[in-house]
Each structure stands twice: as structure tokens, then as C-alpha cells.
Amino acid sequence: MLDAYLKNKVKLPTYVDGARRAIEDSITSTLFTPLKFMSPQDAGRILSWLIQPTSARAIEITRIDFWPRFRVDEGALNAYTIEPDLIFDGQLDQEPARWIVEVKWDADLLRSQIEEQARLCARPGARTFHVSLVKTAALEAFQSPSSTIIQWYQLLSSLRRAYGQETTAGASAAWCIDAIAFLGKLGIGPFNGFAHLNLEKVQVGESYRFSRREWSLPELIDVTPSLFSLA
């Protein structure tokens, strides 16, 4: 699917959900399905690029599940199950670990969603991490300590940096090239500040001063008196 999209052979399937165009499931599958067929080391290397690009800690991925369902508890907002987009199981520095990944494109990320997934999707006996890939999120979501929130332009910057530092030519390096091209076709780009826009300076004149003492009610409202009587 990733090759077909990059070669303009297919378009990402979309549907309209209310006022938004929902394509995040297609993006999730297109971008991350190739990791299921990689070695634990290659898949782990890619995950490290996503969540901790400057860390030297070793990650190995042994299992990837798309849209798994977990039973809720009494404190959950959903009635029956919750469904994160991805679960990565593996090892972090040779210790059991799980990464819960929520992917958002046009939809907003909510703090309640983060905290329910972090609580209900944890793996007993393993270190559990929650990661969110988003365009934007509610302010309270960014304030949640339960998730590492990564915006798509930050992911693209991390992949470009990782590719520049990569010395091998394995599956992870090949995926990195395609993922960079994929995100570029989706319109994702790094934020470079406002300096390159060559904005003209705005001339601000003397501000107007208003005082309630300078105005009277009749001057502000034209009131025409009329006579009337009740029969």
C-alpha cells in the first residue's frame, strides 16, 4: 500500500464523518503495517525514531496489534470497550515493555482518551508507555503526564534526522525513506518560523481615546418620542 500510494497508483480511502474527513486509519495502516514483517531490531529502531530519537536505549518489537479492543472498567466513558490504534509489545533494554499508540489526523486528542488507554491497555509485568501522534490536541491533553504527544511535523523532522545519521541499509532505513516521502505527500512539513515569510511591518497610528464623559446618551442613540394611550 505504501509503494502504491507513493507511485500514485491508489488514493488513501476516506470517508466523511460529520464535518471531518476521516483518513487516520488508512494512514496508520499504510505507515505501520510494514513493521509487522521486519526483524525485532528493525521495528524497534523505527519505534525509537518515533518516540526517543536522541536516546541510545535498545528497543526490540516482537508483536504489533492494530486496533485491539480492551474491556473497560466502571470509570471509563465508553460503555464496553476501548480501542487504541496500535499496541507494540517487546523489550526495552531487555526488559518487557508495551507501547500504546493513538493516531490522530483530523480529530482532536482528548485527555480522557489518553488516560483511559494508559490505564486499561497496560500489560501486567511490563513497563507501559503511551504515545500520541497528532496534528493538534486539546490543551488538557498536552498537560497529561500519561502520554508522550508527538505532532506530525515533529515526526517528520525526527525521521529526516534519523535518516541522515543512519549508516545501515536495512529494512528500517528503506522504510524511513518511504515514510518521509509519504508524510510529504500528505502535506506535512516542519515549522521553520515566521522569518521566511518576509512580512511587512504594520504601521500603528495614534490610538483613539474614548471616555464616557465625552459622550451623552442622546448623542449615541437617536430617540424619537411618541405618544400613545391605552384604550
PDB file of N, CA, C and O in Angstrom, residues 80-111:
ATOM      1  N   TYR A  80     -18.395  -0.273  26.713  1.00  0.00           N
ATOM      2  CA  TYR A  80     -17.991  -1.671  26.619  1.00  0.00           C
ATOM      3  C   TYR A  80     -16.480  -1.851  26.435  1.00  0.00           C
ATOM      4  O   TYR A  80     -15.838  -2.548  27.210  1.00  0.00           O
ATOM      5  N   THR A  81     -15.930  -1.274  25.369  1.00  0.00           N
ATOM      6  CA  THR A  81     -14.511  -1.483  25.072  1.00  0.00           C
ATOM      7  C   THR A  81     -13.854  -0.169  24.659  1.00  0.00           C
ATOM      8  O   THR A  81     -14.533   0.795  24.311  1.00  0.00           O
ATOM      9  N   ILE A  82     -12.532  -0.151  24.701  1.00  0.00           N
ATOM     10  CA  ILE A  82     -11.752   0.937  24.107  1.00  0.00           C
ATOM     11  C   ILE A  82     -10.788   0.324  23.101  1.00  0.00           C
ATOM     12  O   ILE A  82     -10.431  -0.856  23.206  1.00  0.00           O
ATOM     13  N   GLU A  83     -10.355   1.134  22.149  1.00  0.00           N
ATOM     14  CA  GLU A  83      -9.603   0.602  21.013  1.00  0.00           C
ATOM     15  C   GLU A  83      -8.481   1.562  20.622  1.00  0.00           C
ATOM     16  O   GLU A  83      -8.687   2.471  19.822  1.00  0.00           O
ATOM     17  N   PRO A  84      -7.288   1.381  21.173  1.00  0.00           N
ATOM     18  CA  PRO A  84      -6.158   2.188  20.687  1.00  0.00           C
ATOM     19  C   PRO A  84      -5.794   1.777  19.258  1.00  0.00           C
ATOM     20  O   PRO A  84      -6.175   0.697  18.795  1.00  0.00           O
ATOM     21  N   ASP A  85      -5.089   2.634  18.564  1.00  0.00           N
ATOM     22  CA  ASP A  85      -4.750   2.318  17.174  1.00  0.00           C
ATOM     23  C   ASP A  85      -3.677   1.239  17.067  1.00  0.00           C
ATOM     24  O   ASP A  85      -3.744   0.392  16.176  1.00  0.00           O
ATOM     25  N   LEU A  86      -2.704   1.264  17.940  1.00  0.00           N
ATOM     26  CA  LEU A  86      -1.587   0.317  17.854  1.00  0.00           C
ATOM     27  C   LEU A  86      -1.124  -0.101  19.242  1.00  0.00           C
ATOM     28  O   LEU A  86      -1.123   0.705  20.182  1.00  0.00           O
ATOM     29  N   ILE A  87      -0.703  -1.348  19.325  1.00  0.00           N
ATOM     30  CA  ILE A  87      -0.001  -1.847  20.503  1.00  0.00           C
ATOM     31  C   ILE A  87       1.306  -2.476  20.029  1.00  0.00           C
ATOM     32  O   ILE A  87       1.298  -3.387  19.191  1.00  0.00           O
ATOM     33  N   PHE A  88       2.418  -1.972  20.536  1.00  0.00           N
ATOM     34  CA  PHE A  88       3.731  -2.573  20.282  1.00  0.00           C
ATOM     35  C   PHE A  88       4.167  -3.287  21.560  1.00  0.00           C
ATOM     36  O   PHE A  88       4.281  -2.671  22.620  1.00  0.00           O
ATOM     37  N   ASP A  89       4.416  -4.586  21.457  1.00  0.00           N
ATOM     38  CA  ASP A  89       4.966  -5.342  22.577  1.00  0.00           C
ATOM     39  C   ASP A  89       6.392  -5.749  22.241  1.00  0.00           C
ATOM     40  O   ASP A  89       6.697  -6.132  21.106  1.00  0.00           O
ATOM     41  N   GLY A  90       7.237  -5.677  23.249  1.00  0.00           N
ATOM     42  CA  GLY A  90       8.628  -6.040  23.013  1.00  0.00           C
ATOM     43  C   GLY A  90       9.462  -5.844  24.256  1.00  0.00           C
ATOM     44  O   GLY A  90       8.978  -6.069  25.381  1.00  0.00           O
ATOM     45  N   GLN A  91      10.684  -5.405  24.044  1.00  0.00           N
ATOM     46  CA  GLN A  91      11.615  -5.228  25.150  1.00  0.00           C
ATOM     47  C   GLN A  91      12.297  -3.867  25.052  1.00  0.00           C
ATOM     48  O   GLN A  91      12.635  -3.407  23.951  1.00  0.00           O
ATOM     49  N   LEU A  92      12.490  -3.253  26.206  1.00  0.00           N
ATOM     50  CA  LEU A  92      13.266  -2.027  26.334  1.00  0.00           C
ATOM     51  C   LEU A  92      14.448  -2.336  27.231  1.00  0.00           C
ATOM     52  O   LEU A  92      14.274  -2.655  28.411  1.00  0.00           O
ATOM     53  N   ASP A  93      15.641  -2.285  26.658  1.00  0.00           N
ATOM     54  CA  ASP A  93      16.854  -2.669  27.402  1.00  0.00           C
ATOM     55  C   ASP A  93      16.688  -4.060  28.009  1.00  0.00           C
ATOM     56  O   ASP A  93      17.010  -4.294  29.181  1.00  0.00           O
ATOM     57  N   GLN A  94      16.140  -4.982  27.214  1.00  0.00           N
ATOM     58  CA  GLN A  94      15.967  -6.387  27.567  1.00  0.00           C
ATOM     59  C   GLN A  94      14.943  -6.615  28.677  1.00  0.00           C
ATOM     60  O   GLN A  94      14.894  -7.705  29.262  1.00  0.00           O
ATOM     61  N   GLU A  95      14.110  -5.638  28.961  1.00  0.00           N
ATOM     62  CA  GLU A  95      13.031  -5.803  29.929  1.00  0.00           C
ATOM     63  C   GLU A  95      11.685  -5.678  29.208  1.00  0.00           C
ATOM     64  O   GLU A  95      11.565  -4.895  28.267  1.00  0.00           O
ATOM     65  N   PRO A  96      10.663  -6.458  29.625  1.00  0.00           N
ATOM     66  CA  PRO A  96       9.367  -6.410  28.941  1.00  0.00           C
ATOM     67  C   PRO A  96       8.786  -4.999  28.916  1.00  0.00           C
ATOM     68  O   PRO A  96       8.837  -4.279  29.920  1.00  0.00           O
ATOM     69  N   ALA A  97       8.233  -4.620  27.756  1.00  0.00           N
ATOM     70  CA  ALA A  97       7.689  -3.277  27.614  1.00  0.00           C
ATOM     71  C   ALA A  97       6.526  -3.290  26.622  1.00  0.00           C
ATOM     72  O   ALA A  97       6.444  -4.158  25.745  1.00  0.00           O
ATOM     73  N   ARG A  98       5.635  -2.340  26.785  1.00  0.00           N
ATOM     74  CA  ARG A  98       4.499  -2.164  25.869  1.00  0.00           C
ATOM     75  C   ARG A  98       4.366  -0.675  25.545  1.00  0.00           C
ATOM     76  O   ARG A  98       4.460   0.172  26.431  1.00  0.00           O
ATOM     77  N   TRP A  99       4.111  -0.394  24.260  1.00  0.00           N
ATOM     78  CA  TRP A  99       3.865   0.961  23.802  1.00  0.00           C
ATOM     79  C   TRP A  99       2.454   1.024  23.219  1.00  0.00           C
ATOM     80  O   TRP A  99       2.130   0.300  22.271  1.00  0.00           O
ATOM     81  N   ILE A 100       1.619   1.862  23.805  1.00  0.00           N
ATOM     82  CA  ILE A 100       0.252   2.094  23.325  1.00  0.00           C
ATOM     83  C   ILE A 100       0.303   3.353  22.457  1.00  0.00           C
ATOM     84  O   ILE A 100       0.746   4.402  22.922  1.00  0.00           O
ATOM     85  N   VAL A 101      -0.153   3.247  21.217  1.00  0.00           N
ATOM     86  CA  VAL A 101      -0.048   4.372  20.284  1.00  0.00           C
ATOM     87  C   VAL A 101      -1.439   4.771  19.794  1.00  0.00           C
ATOM     88  O   VAL A 101      -2.188   3.937  19.284  1.00  0.00           O
ATOM     89  N   GLU A 102      -1.768   6.043  19.958  1.00  0.00           N
ATOM     90  CA  GLU A 102      -3.011   6.602  19.444  1.00  0.00           C
ATOM     91  C   GLU A 102      -2.669   7.568  18.315  1.00  0.00           C
ATOM     92  O   GLU A 102      -1.830   8.475  18.484  1.00  0.00           O
ATOM     93  N   VAL A 103      -3.293   7.371  17.156  1.00  0.00           N
ATOM     94  CA  VAL A 103      -3.011   8.171  15.966  1.00  0.00           C
ATOM     95  C   VAL A 103      -4.202   9.071  15.673  1.00  0.00           C
ATOM     96  O   VAL A 103      -5.340   8.597  15.586  1.00  0.00           O
ATOM     97  N   LYS A 104      -3.943  10.372  15.532  1.00  0.00           N
ATOM     98  CA  LYS A 104      -4.992  11.324  15.187  1.00  0.00           C
ATOM     99  C   LYS A 104      -4.557  12.122  13.955  1.00  0.00           C
ATOM    100  O   LYS A 104      -3.394  12.506  13.834  1.00  0.00           O
ATOM    101  N   TRP A 105      -5.517  12.362  13.074  1.00  0.00           N
ATOM    102  CA  TRP A 105      -5.240  13.186  11.891  1.00  0.00           C
ATOM    103  C   TRP A 105      -6.100  14.447  11.944  1.00  0.00           C
ATOM    104  O   TRP A 105      -5.658  15.504  12.339  1.00  0.00           O
ATOM    105  N   ASP A 106      -7.376  14.330  11.574  1.00  0.00           N
ATOM    106  CA  ASP A 106      -8.254  15.499  11.640  1.00  0.00           C
ATOM    107  C   ASP A 106      -8.972  15.619  12.982  1.00  0.00           C
ATOM    108  O   ASP A 106      -9.495  16.673  13.306  1.00  0.00           O
ATOM    109  N   ALA A 107      -9.026  14.540  13.730  1.00  0.00           N
ATOM    110  CA  ALA A 107      -9.735  14.555  15.011  1.00  0.00           C
ATOM    111  C   ALA A 107      -8.830  15.085  16.120  1.00  0.00           C
ATOM    112  O   ALA A 107      -7.594  15.017  16.038  1.00  0.00           O
ATOM    113  N   ASP A 108      -9.449  15.622  17.165  1.00  0.00           N
ATOM    114  CA  ASP A 108      -8.706  16.115  18.320  1.00  0.00           C
ATOM    115  C   ASP A 108      -8.447  14.982  19.312  1.00  0.00           C
ATOM    116  O   ASP A 108      -9.268  14.075  19.476  1.00  0.00           O
ATOM    117  N   LEU A 109      -7.322  15.076  19.977  1.00  0.00           N
ATOM    118  CA  LEU A 109      -6.972  14.124  21.036  1.00  0.00           C
ATOM    119  C   LEU A 109      -7.475  14.667  22.364  1.00  0.00           C
ATOM    120  O   LEU A 109      -7.245  15.826  22.695  1.00  0.00           O
ATOM    121  N   LEU A 110      -8.148  13.827  23.129  1.00  0.00           N
ATOM    122  CA  LEU A 110      -8.693  14.227  24.414  1.00  0.00           C
ATOM    123  C   LEU A 110      -7.905  13.600  25.557  1.00  0.00           C
ATOM    124  O   LEU A 110      -7.408  12.478  25.444  1.00  0.00           O
ATOM    125  N   ARG A 111      -7.798  14.331  26.645  1.00  0.00           N
ATOM    126  CA  ARG A 111      -7.067  13.815  27.804  1.00  0.00           C
ATOM    127  C   ARG A 111      -7.733  12.557  28.356  1.00  0.00           C
ATOM    128  O   ARG A 111      -7.038  11.616  28.777  1.00  0.00           O
TER     129      ARG A 111
END
